[in-house]
XYZ file of C-alpha atoms in Angstrom:
701
model
C 201.780 74.220 -127.810
C 204.366 72.993 -130.087
C 207.078 75.003 -128.351
C 205.820 73.419 -125.003
C 206.152 69.925 -126.211
C 209.714 70.676 -127.496
C 210.771 71.992 -124.200
C 209.200 68.770 -122.567
C 211.144 66.612 -124.752
C 214.401 68.547 -124.073
C 213.991 68.145 -120.356
C 213.160 64.491 -120.632
C 216.555 63.976 -122.793
C 218.427 65.841 -120.285
C 217.099 63.860 -117.160
C 217.720 60.741 -119.117
C 221.326 61.727 -119.956
C 221.952 62.586 -116.438
C 220.634 59.327 -115.036
C 222.887 57.476 -117.455
C 226.018 59.522 -116.480
C 225.321 58.870 -112.816
C 225.218 55.095 -113.529
C 228.218 55.182 -116.116
C 230.531 57.470 -114.825
C 230.379 56.777 -111.085
C 233.551 54.857 -111.047
C 235.636 57.336 -113.140
C 237.361 60.503 -111.937
C 236.012 63.827 -112.791
C 233.080 62.067 -114.566
C 230.649 64.614 -113.406
C 232.646 67.551 -114.743
C 233.162 66.034 -118.074
C 229.508 65.331 -118.250
C 228.620 68.916 -117.600
C 231.125 70.148 -120.286
C 229.485 67.790 -122.844
C 225.858 69.113 -121.688
C 226.897 72.845 -121.986
C 228.187 72.216 -125.523
C 224.846 70.155 -126.259
C 222.935 73.167 -124.940
C 224.643 75.564 -127.197
C 224.212 73.663 -130.189
C 220.309 73.568 -129.218
C 220.251 77.282 -128.673
C 221.558 77.759 -132.163
C 218.983 75.665 -133.770
C 216.177 77.463 -131.699
C 217.503 80.660 -132.837
C 217.424 79.710 -136.545
C 214.034 78.327 -136.160
C 212.605 81.529 -134.661
C 214.309 83.808 -137.291
C 212.937 81.487 -139.982
C 209.331 81.853 -138.664
C 209.482 85.626 -137.361
C 208.525 87.205 -140.890
C 205.350 84.943 -141.125
C 204.349 85.891 -137.508
C 204.819 89.505 -138.354
C 202.856 89.409 -141.642
C 199.964 87.499 -139.813
C 199.763 90.339 -137.342
C 199.755 92.823 -139.887
C 196.885 91.146 -141.786
C 195.020 90.906 -138.611
C 195.241 94.588 -138.025
C 193.984 95.088 -141.483
C 190.983 92.942 -141.062
C 189.938 94.428 -137.756
C 189.400 97.834 -139.633
C 187.106 96.121 -141.997
C 185.310 94.123 -139.403
C 184.401 97.373 -137.640
C 183.233 98.795 -140.521
C 181.090 95.573 -141.289
C 179.912 95.726 -137.734
C 178.801 99.341 -138.184
C 177.102 98.626 -141.624
C 175.163 95.512 -140.097
C 173.968 97.511 -137.160
C 172.767 99.894 -139.294
C 171.011 97.802 -141.490
C 169.446 95.829 -138.757
C 168.040 99.164 -137.404
C 166.612 100.305 -140.692
C 165.053 96.716 -141.139
C 163.551 96.790 -137.587
C 162.066 100.340 -138.186
C 160.624 99.285 -141.551
C 159.281 96.075 -139.959
C 157.473 97.964 -137.142
C 154.924 99.596 -139.352
C 154.462 96.371 -141.144
C 153.839 94.632 -137.804
C 151.212 97.406 -136.947
C 149.254 96.982 -140.137
C 149.296 93.268 -139.989
C 148.004 93.365 -136.366
C 145.246 95.768 -137.483
C 144.403 93.466 -140.383
C 144.228 90.426 -138.025
C 142.039 92.395 -135.639
C 139.666 93.495 -138.255
C 139.178 90.186 -139.524
C 138.550 88.837 -136.224
C 135.859 91.449 -135.756
C 134.293 90.803 -138.895
C 134.173 86.909 -138.271
C 132.722 87.731 -134.823
C 130.092 90.293 -136.263
C 129.189 87.600 -138.708
C 128.829 84.832 -135.915
C 126.977 87.288 -133.784
C 124.539 88.090 -136.643
C 124.038 84.348 -137.549
C 123.285 83.597 -133.730
C 120.922 86.529 -133.239
C 118.838 85.627 -136.357
C 118.641 81.989 -134.673
C 117.688 83.707 -131.432
C 115.403 86.249 -132.518
C 112.238 83.915 -133.335
C 112.696 82.376 -129.698
C 112.812 85.932 -128.027
C 109.806 86.903 -130.031
C 107.771 83.886 -129.112
C 108.784 84.202 -125.433
C 107.710 87.923 -125.722
C 104.570 86.948 -127.235
C 104.030 84.466 -124.320
C 104.667 87.221 -121.885
C 102.046 89.490 -123.664
C 99.565 86.479 -123.606
C 100.250 86.249 -119.726
C 99.591 89.814 -119.152
C 96.339 89.811 -121.233
C 95.085 86.763 -119.346
C 94.958 84.540 -122.432
C 96.137 81.450 -120.633
C 94.988 79.007 -123.337
C 96.915 80.688 -126.083
C 99.897 81.023 -123.551
C 99.890 77.257 -122.961
C 99.942 76.536 -126.928
C 103.021 79.031 -127.209
C 104.721 77.229 -124.234
C 104.203 73.939 -126.364
C 105.811 75.682 -129.423
C 108.482 76.905 -127.502
C 109.380 73.461 -126.052
C 109.037 71.550 -129.285
C 110.294 73.801 -131.815
C 112.083 77.024 -130.768
C 113.970 75.888 -127.563
C 116.035 73.100 -129.327
C 117.609 75.506 -131.652
C 119.198 77.533 -128.957
C 119.289 75.149 -126.062
C 123.107 75.599 -125.448
C 122.600 79.608 -124.532
C 122.007 80.430 -120.837
C 119.113 82.586 -121.505
C 117.324 79.626 -122.958
C 118.139 77.535 -119.853
C 116.405 80.233 -117.791
C 113.359 80.329 -120.073
C 113.163 76.612 -119.959
C 113.416 76.549 -115.952
C 110.667 79.495 -116.057
C 108.188 77.611 -118.055
C 107.106 75.267 -115.126
C 106.455 78.225 -112.944
C 104.323 79.936 -115.441
C 102.336 76.782 -115.900
C 101.979 76.574 -112.343
C 100.915 80.228 -112.136
C 98.249 79.412 -115.071
C 96.871 76.411 -112.843
C 96.614 78.464 -109.720
C 94.807 81.377 -111.380
C 92.646 78.957 -113.314
C 91.781 77.203 -110.139
C 91.247 80.627 -108.394
C 88.851 81.572 -111.295
C 87.055 78.109 -110.793
C 86.460 78.767 -107.084
C 85.208 82.216 -107.800
C 82.866 80.712 -110.397
C 81.676 78.158 -107.817
C 81.315 80.812 -105.323
C 79.115 82.704 -107.533
C 77.006 79.795 -108.286
C 76.331 79.076 -104.608
C 75.390 82.761 -104.003
C 72.984 83.036 -106.990
C 71.708 79.271 -106.749
C 68.073 80.367 -106.157
C 68.044 82.518 -109.378
C 69.908 79.816 -111.471
C 67.492 77.146 -110.299
C 64.522 79.504 -111.164
C 65.748 79.915 -114.396
C 66.781 76.319 -115.135
C 63.100 75.345 -114.152
C 61.572 77.664 -116.560
C 63.995 76.635 -119.330
C 63.239 73.113 -118.555
C 59.429 73.767 -118.585
C 59.800 75.691 -121.832
C 61.859 72.711 -123.334
C 59.265 70.300 -122.336
C 56.628 72.238 -124.002
C 58.558 72.920 -127.146
C 59.403 69.118 -127.534
C 55.570 68.027 -127.191
C 54.554 70.492 -129.884
C 57.672 69.242 -131.962
C 56.597 65.693 -131.694
C 53.213 66.556 -132.980
C 54.520 68.216 -135.949
C 57.041 65.484 -136.787
C 54.143 63.050 -136.649
C 52.175 64.886 -139.213
C 55.028 65.531 -141.572
C 56.654 62.047 -141.141
C 55.746 60.489 -144.652
C 56.480 63.828 -146.352
C 60.037 64.373 -145.030
C 61.015 60.795 -145.060
C 62.523 60.831 -148.479
C 64.383 64.034 -147.563
C 65.825 62.876 -144.304
C 66.726 59.675 -146.050
C 68.931 61.755 -148.526
C 70.391 63.833 -145.645
C 71.543 60.921 -143.420
C 75.099 60.494 -144.964
C 75.733 64.223 -144.824
C 74.743 64.246 -141.043
C 76.771 61.059 -140.503
C 79.703 62.620 -141.920
C 79.339 65.708 -140.020
C 78.954 63.719 -136.668
C 82.116 61.669 -137.452
C 83.939 64.849 -138.142
C 82.749 66.303 -134.941
C 84.080 63.288 -132.933
C 87.331 63.137 -134.318
C 87.960 66.988 -133.782
C 86.730 66.391 -130.254
C 89.264 63.516 -129.775
C 91.990 65.893 -131.227
C 91.162 68.520 -128.614
C 91.022 66.083 -125.849
C 94.573 64.816 -126.578
C 96.041 68.328 -126.826
C 94.361 69.340 -123.493
C 96.102 66.728 -121.312
C 97.353 67.547 -118.066
C 95.424 69.300 -115.491
C 92.020 68.958 -117.039
C 91.109 65.908 -114.904
C 92.146 67.746 -111.542
C 89.844 70.418 -112.488
C 87.147 68.321 -113.417
C 87.271 66.401 -110.328
C 87.633 69.484 -108.100
C 84.488 70.955 -109.833
C 82.317 67.635 -109.300
C 83.664 67.624 -105.591
C 82.468 71.288 -104.832
C 79.294 70.795 -106.717
C 78.336 67.682 -104.653
C 79.357 69.645 -101.428
C 76.763 72.360 -102.642
C 74.176 70.078 -103.347
C 74.445 68.400 -99.917
C 74.265 71.940 -98.409
C 71.429 72.751 -100.279
C 69.359 69.484 -99.542
C 70.588 69.357 -95.859
C 68.291 70.739 -93.266
C 69.380 73.148 -90.751
C 71.785 71.890 -87.833
C 69.171 72.520 -85.149
C 66.417 70.744 -86.754
C 67.501 66.777 -88.645
C 64.004 65.436 -87.705
C 62.567 68.331 -85.393
C 64.580 67.746 -82.441
C 67.371 70.138 -80.978
C 70.822 68.644 -81.491
C 72.908 71.496 -79.772
C 73.899 69.244 -76.883
C 75.050 66.531 -79.355
C 77.485 69.047 -80.949
C 78.644 70.031 -77.464
C 79.290 66.486 -76.880
C 81.387 66.188 -80.314
C 83.396 69.245 -79.373
C 84.314 67.723 -76.116
C 85.282 64.528 -77.937
C 87.424 66.504 -80.556
C 89.254 68.083 -77.414
C 89.741 64.705 -75.913
C 90.980 63.384 -79.301
C 93.471 66.276 -79.634
C 94.766 65.534 -76.168
C 95.349 62.049 -77.189
C 97.117 62.961 -80.455
C 99.309 65.423 -78.524
C 100.409 62.578 -76.030
C 100.968 60.325 -79.209
C 103.230 62.847 -80.848
C 104.981 63.784 -77.669
C 106.517 60.106 -77.944
C 107.122 60.520 -81.678
C 109.055 63.691 -80.997
C 111.080 62.077 -78.272
C 112.010 59.120 -80.563
C 113.074 61.643 -83.095
C 115.387 63.362 -80.694
C 116.620 60.224 -79.570
C 117.615 58.882 -83.013
C 119.239 62.215 -84.037
C 123.103 62.329 -84.301
C 123.023 66.224 -83.758
C 125.376 66.781 -86.686
C 124.766 68.617 -90.214
C 122.955 66.529 -92.793
C 125.773 65.251 -95.302
C 124.785 64.981 -98.997
C 127.019 63.558 -101.854
C 124.936 63.969 -104.815
C 121.858 65.892 -106.311
C 119.501 63.123 -105.642
C 120.125 63.142 -101.972
C 119.822 67.076 -102.049
C 116.490 66.688 -103.596
C 115.078 64.178 -101.203
C 115.817 66.575 -98.114
C 114.366 69.545 -100.025
C 111.329 67.429 -100.703
C 110.940 66.966 -96.960
C 111.703 70.062 -95.614
C 111.249 73.897 -97.197
C 114.978 74.920 -97.117
C 116.414 77.931 -99.317
C 119.764 78.903 -99.412
C 121.515 79.991 -102.802
C 124.983 80.013 -101.237
C 124.320 76.053 -100.455
C 122.974 75.629 -103.944
C 126.114 76.909 -105.601
C 128.440 74.751 -103.508
C 129.745 71.429 -105.196
C 128.993 67.956 -103.722
C 129.697 66.573 -101.343
C 128.257 69.417 -98.777
C 126.213 69.546 -95.880
C 122.703 71.140 -94.710
C 123.217 73.200 -91.609
C 120.485 71.415 -89.618
C 120.456 67.864 -88.381
C 118.194 64.961 -89.505
C 115.649 65.686 -86.795
C 114.613 68.790 -88.435
C 112.853 67.376 -91.476
C 111.350 64.396 -89.474
C 109.865 67.068 -86.944
C 108.404 69.018 -89.931
C 106.804 65.997 -91.458
C 105.429 64.640 -88.062
C 103.758 68.269 -87.617
C 102.060 68.057 -90.965
C 100.919 64.568 -90.252
C 99.380 65.613 -86.926
C 97.482 68.237 -88.877
C 96.180 65.640 -91.099
C 95.033 63.660 -88.145
C 93.433 66.654 -86.551
C 91.545 67.474 -89.862
C 89.972 63.923 -90.250
C 87.902 64.285 -87.076
C 87.282 68.241 -87.677
C 85.779 67.365 -91.099
C 83.057 65.296 -89.769
C 81.693 68.149 -87.543
C 79.791 69.847 -90.584
C 81.521 73.034 -89.655
C 82.447 76.007 -92.140
C 86.173 75.867 -93.614
C 86.919 78.997 -91.617
C 85.749 77.168 -88.358
C 87.916 74.114 -89.436
C 90.800 76.393 -90.296
C 90.621 77.854 -86.936
C 90.523 74.605 -85.015
C 93.562 73.046 -87.073
C 95.561 76.300 -86.213
C 94.682 76.054 -82.421
C 95.677 72.234 -82.326
C 98.877 73.056 -83.916
C 99.811 75.758 -81.546
C 99.088 73.434 -78.770
C 101.391 70.914 -80.492
C 104.221 73.503 -80.846
C 103.933 75.744 -77.649
C 103.219 72.684 -75.321
C 104.250 69.365 -76.705
C 107.219 70.162 -78.852
C 108.427 73.077 -76.544
C 108.334 70.426 -73.581
C 110.286 67.912 -75.534
C 112.852 70.514 -76.462
C 113.390 71.741 -72.762
C 113.576 68.153 -71.683
C 116.233 67.282 -74.308
C 118.266 70.509 -73.479
C 118.430 69.564 -69.894
C 119.447 66.047 -70.333
C 123.178 65.200 -68.954
C 124.470 63.380 -71.942
C 123.633 66.535 -74.289
C 126.985 68.367 -74.711
C 128.043 71.738 -75.916
C 128.312 70.518 -79.590
C 124.669 68.989 -79.465
C 123.413 72.346 -77.948
C 124.868 74.531 -80.836
C 123.152 71.998 -83.077
C 119.762 72.328 -81.250
C 120.046 76.174 -81.479
C 120.684 75.873 -85.274
C 117.774 73.408 -85.524
C 115.378 75.609 -83.881
C 116.235 78.711 -86.049
C 115.299 76.480 -89.049
C 112.086 75.088 -87.433
C 111.145 78.651 -86.626
C 111.597 79.893 -90.264
C 109.378 76.808 -91.533
C 106.380 77.846 -89.537
C 105.296 80.063 -92.420
C 105.213 77.174 -94.557
C 102.854 75.296 -92.176
C 100.535 78.186 -92.130
C 100.323 77.912 -95.903
C 100.036 74.108 -95.657
C 96.794 74.666 -93.358
C 95.697 77.361 -95.679
C 95.773 74.955 -98.766
C 93.858 71.997 -97.040
C 91.254 74.329 -95.846
C 90.951 76.624 -98.599
C 90.874 79.655 -96.504
C 92.849 82.819 -97.709
C 94.995 84.447 -95.149
C 94.761 87.915 -96.583
C 90.720 87.722 -96.755
C 89.858 86.192 -93.560
C 91.281 86.707 -90.019
C 93.142 83.614 -88.976
C 95.114 82.605 -86.022
C 98.783 82.747 -86.393
C 101.152 79.868 -85.310
C 103.200 80.516 -82.238
C 106.393 78.898 -83.439
C 108.314 81.965 -82.981
C 107.948 82.172 -79.304
C 108.010 78.461 -78.802
C 111.557 78.201 -80.805
C 112.956 81.088 -79.213
C 112.289 79.911 -75.691
C 113.982 76.565 -76.609
C 117.067 78.775 -78.094
C 117.296 80.839 -74.675
C 117.222 77.627 -72.765
C 119.816 76.104 -74.938
C 122.027 79.182 -74.704
C 121.851 79.215 -70.675
C 122.594 75.585 -70.647
C 125.732 76.252 -72.831
C 126.938 78.861 -70.535
C 126.362 76.506 -67.324
C 128.087 73.592 -69.030
C 130.876 75.602 -70.237
C 131.597 76.976 -66.637
C 131.320 73.316 -65.338
C 133.930 72.371 -67.793
C 136.164 75.325 -66.727
C 135.739 74.024 -63.129
C 136.719 70.658 -63.936
C 140.083 71.973 -65.383
C 140.713 74.425 -62.554
C 140.331 71.402 -60.238
C 143.350 69.740 -61.996
C 145.566 72.672 -61.052
C 148.588 71.555 -58.772
C 150.447 74.650 -57.947
C 153.434 74.253 -55.371
C 152.359 77.276 -53.250
C 155.961 77.242 -51.445
C 158.145 77.303 -54.786
C 160.983 79.622 -54.708
C 161.052 80.483 -58.359
C 158.468 80.045 -61.209
C 158.783 77.045 -63.738
C 159.468 79.522 -66.656
C 156.168 78.230 -68.545
C 152.466 78.134 -68.168
C 150.990 75.579 -66.111
C 149.746 72.433 -67.942
C 146.088 72.559 -66.684
C 145.744 76.105 -67.996
C 146.897 75.199 -71.392
C 144.880 72.250 -71.721
C 141.852 74.566 -70.676
C 142.748 77.184 -73.146
C 142.894 74.562 -76.066
C 139.524 73.269 -74.925
C 138.086 76.855 -75.064
C 139.538 77.443 -78.428
C 138.110 74.359 -79.897
C 134.794 74.914 -78.433
C 134.684 78.584 -79.609
C 135.447 77.129 -83.107
C 132.213 75.349 -82.924
C 130.384 78.403 -81.831
C 130.956 80.136 -85.165
C 127.842 78.533 -86.489
C 125.833 80.428 -83.877
C 124.725 83.982 -83.784
C 127.482 86.483 -83.006
C 125.871 87.767 -79.713
C 125.495 84.240 -78.451
C 129.216 83.332 -79.152
C 130.303 86.569 -77.669
C 127.963 86.085 -74.457
C 129.381 82.652 -74.108
C 132.954 83.779 -74.396
C 132.697 86.601 -71.971
C 130.692 84.337 -69.531
C 133.376 81.886 -69.735
C 136.336 84.505 -69.052
C 134.391 85.872 -66.054
C 133.982 82.661 -64.609
C 137.531 81.548 -65.114
C 138.861 84.960 -63.620
C 136.534 84.418 -60.467
C 137.754 80.760 -60.118
C 141.360 81.880 -60.250
C 140.876 84.668 -57.897
C 139.102 82.271 -55.324
C 142.049 79.873 -55.819
C 144.401 82.432 -54.505
C 142.120 83.638 -51.524
C 140.981 80.066 -50.528
C 140.792 79.870 -46.816
C 142.415 76.414 -46.691
C 145.409 77.750 -48.557
C 147.559 79.290 -45.603
C 150.947 80.130 -47.295
C 151.797 81.271 -50.626
C 155.313 82.071 -51.634
C 156.440 84.870 -53.980
C 157.755 82.188 -56.467
C 154.000 80.834 -56.634
C 152.670 84.262 -57.347
C 155.189 84.779 -60.018
C 154.038 81.440 -61.522
C 150.410 82.545 -61.197
C 151.376 85.663 -62.889
C 153.231 83.663 -65.711
C 150.051 81.753 -66.393
C 147.954 84.862 -66.774
C 150.411 86.679 -69.268
C 151.701 83.597 -71.227
C 148.395 81.668 -71.129
C 145.257 83.798 -70.716
C 146.468 87.023 -72.140
C 147.335 85.540 -75.388
C 144.288 83.698 -75.431
C 142.022 86.679 -75.040
C 144.109 89.301 -76.977
C 145.256 86.935 -79.917
C 148.976 88.484 -79.508
C 151.295 86.363 -81.598
C 154.571 87.403 -80.241
C 155.436 84.230 -78.205
C 153.791 81.947 -80.791
C 155.324 82.968 -83.882
C 154.889 79.627 -85.737
C 151.036 80.117 -85.813
C 149.140 83.310 -85.552
C 146.649 83.286 -82.630
C 143.525 85.107 -83.077
C 140.726 86.302 -80.752
C 138.701 83.264 -79.406
C 135.467 84.690 -80.775
C 135.379 87.558 -83.324
C 133.372 90.728 -82.776
C 134.715 92.242 -79.410
C 135.525 95.888 -79.507
C 138.825 96.873 -78.076
C 139.880 95.449 -74.990
C 136.337 94.287 -73.865
C 137.515 90.705 -73.067
C 140.323 91.717 -70.950
C 137.939 93.515 -68.708
C 136.793 90.115 -67.423
C 140.161 89.451 -65.945
C 140.890 93.233 -64.845
C 140.488 92.348 -61.113
C 142.998 89.584 -61.163
C 145.462 91.264 -63.579
C 145.780 94.539 -61.403
C 146.202 92.350 -58.218
C 148.980 90.374 -59.938
C 150.656 93.619 -61.195
C 150.725 95.181 -57.843
C 152.256 92.058 -56.227
C 154.862 91.894 -59.269
C 155.841 95.567 -59.059
C 155.516 95.639 -55.285
C 154.339 99.267 -55.662
C 152.523 99.684 -52.232
C 153.026 103.313 -51.893
C 151.377 104.134 -55.106
C 148.509 101.925 -54.260
C 147.893 103.343 -50.709
C 148.533 106.862 -51.790
C 146.093 106.486 -54.827
C 143.509 104.426 -53.262
C 139.765 105.736 -54.055
C 141.020 107.923 -56.798
C 139.295 107.419 -60.089
C 142.537 107.210 -61.832
C 144.168 104.926 -59.611
C 146.501 102.358 -61.290
C 145.200 99.604 -59.123
C 141.603 100.734 -58.850
C 140.140 97.340 -59.048
C 142.283 96.056 -56.109
C 140.190 95.540 -53.188
C 142.119 96.109 -49.861
C 140.601 93.066 -48.179
C 141.904 90.818 -51.121
C 145.344 92.418 -51.114
C 145.563 92.107 -47.162
C 144.772 88.264 -47.256
C 147.150 87.452 -49.868
C 149.826 89.511 -48.391
C 149.294 87.835 -44.926
C 149.778 84.251 -46.598
C 152.981 85.754 -48.076
C 154.028 86.929 -44.685
C 153.813 83.706 -43.088
C 155.644 82.094 -45.807
C 158.423 84.625 -45.434
C 158.625 84.072 -41.715
C 158.973 80.214 -42.419
C 161.601 80.490 -44.900
C 163.758 83.127 -42.843
C 164.208 81.206 -39.820
C 167.728 80.639 -40.399
C 168.131 83.616 -42.473
C 166.896 86.244 -39.976
C 170.326 87.829 -39.559
C 170.493 88.911 -43.185
C 169.599 92.574 -43.612
C 167.859 92.199 -46.888
C 165.495 89.616 -45.543
C 165.173 91.552 -42.343
C 163.975 94.793 -44.412
C 161.800 92.948 -46.624
C 160.171 91.314 -43.609
C 159.644 94.619 -42.092
C 158.179 95.968 -45.233
C 155.585 93.315 -45.598
C 154.565 94.052 -41.797
C 154.470 97.688 -42.479
C 152.008 97.285 -45.491
C 150.008 94.800 -43.705
C 149.551 97.346 -40.835
C 148.561 99.890 -43.294
C 146.228 97.695 -45.230
C 144.531 96.573 -41.806
C 144.150 100.308 -40.744
C 142.549 100.875 -44.243
C 140.311 98.049 -43.982
C 139.138 98.976 -40.523
C 138.638 102.683 -41.783
C 136.263 101.150 -44.429
C 134.369 99.030 -41.890
C 133.889 101.955 -39.541
C 132.863 104.136 -42.442
C 130.377 101.643 -43.498
């Protein structure tokens, strides 16, 4: 770097001197030559100085290089030693690391074991008490089981409330209490039934005991009068003791009453109600004698009034159902929190574990009309029960009346309202899909309606032959009607799109892209079939196949329309382009033209090329006209393996004649060109052959 600076300084001096010489000696002769001589002398002097300086520093430079060579050898040795030391240190450290990790793992295991032991010691009493509860339930010791439940809830569960098994136990206790309640109620019903069966013997025994008690009381009174004076002093001494016993007894009874809170009042009221009914039945005379006159005609009149009353109820509820359907928005019920979820569940018996696991907000699959319909059916049952209870009939007969009335409500009133709703013009495809979903959930709820009738009439479905509700057939018929309406409305929408087609039937060349009306139709079908994913698979597949078949027929009819007189080859090519760019990609899901977004089948579940079969007639006809392979078609016609098996000769002839007329019109000024003449002759030849083929088919027929 120093040498470089010196060189720069010298060059600077030379330039400065040169400039000065040019300015000073411009007027003198041979000035430049003299300057150069002086400059050479100066350069020689500087070279000598440079040589001296290099000779002076050369030995130091050599010594430095020698020292560096010596240091390099020592550095290599040091590097080898450091590398070896590092390797031995790493090898020794690996074993230490392994042992350290083992120690850490063991200590963690010991700590975990200690924690587990502590938690198990805390959980064991809870598990033992719960096992005791199960044993008591199995042994039918229900009172002890209730006491055990109280101990679990108040003492044991707070210890382990953070564990999942404890939460499961806590959630299970209300169900166990309900089971105990149901079993106790069943036992009470059996007890009351046995009392009713043996009431004559019980009454006889009670009368005997009452008579015996009366006789015993009379004799006891006589004895007390004789011994009154004698025992006065003794009785006076015993009064405080008896009073203490009475006070203690009352206090114990109050404690028992406080401990037995809950359903005691329910059982007591039920017992009193049933005993009153039994007393009325015992005291009531036979139905065909009140005051000695027959009342059969009166009961017949009451039954007729009951039938008229049911008819009135059916008419009233028909209006209720219509109002519910009018107010429904036919979209799934949205819920944003647990409170709203419980409100819907309280109105309608819906069970779906997958929906319960979802986070809020979420949606029920049915619309708002479903819980309203379910509630109104229960209200109808209550209204029918109010009249039936006054007929003094058995519970079995009342149960049968209620089921028959409910069946009429379902099969006649509700079914009629559903069918009228489905046929209304303003009900669209989305609403029809929701109606199908609604009827599915209403059908599933019929078993809960049967249980509801059983509970209010106290008739068991297992022991007594009861009439079943016909909700299955009612809602199945409504679903079939909705499915048929879906197919009809879908075809109507397809017709509306097809009517928007605006082909230039005389075009010379295709546009190079699918027609706008067809792409709009395909986008509409995709959106509709996306809604159909909520339907059963067969319904969605049937709707898709029906729509494709109807569209294929409509397009074929467009080509063969009698009002369409001429079709150019360019128009046929445009039609073929519409099929392959639009319809073929729609039904196959082929993404090679739409690489930005993968196209899938419109409805999943079709096997192989099933959906393509809906367009096979149109596709083979277009392929024949695109390839212009008439020799193959005529030669293979009628053969099972024919490439154009689905092409009808009449169809091909009709289309070809329309193209022939177009060719004549377009070739008025080009009739002298050989290619046009050959093409025209070919069309005329094929037309003649097709006519002979069609005539032969008609003669054979």
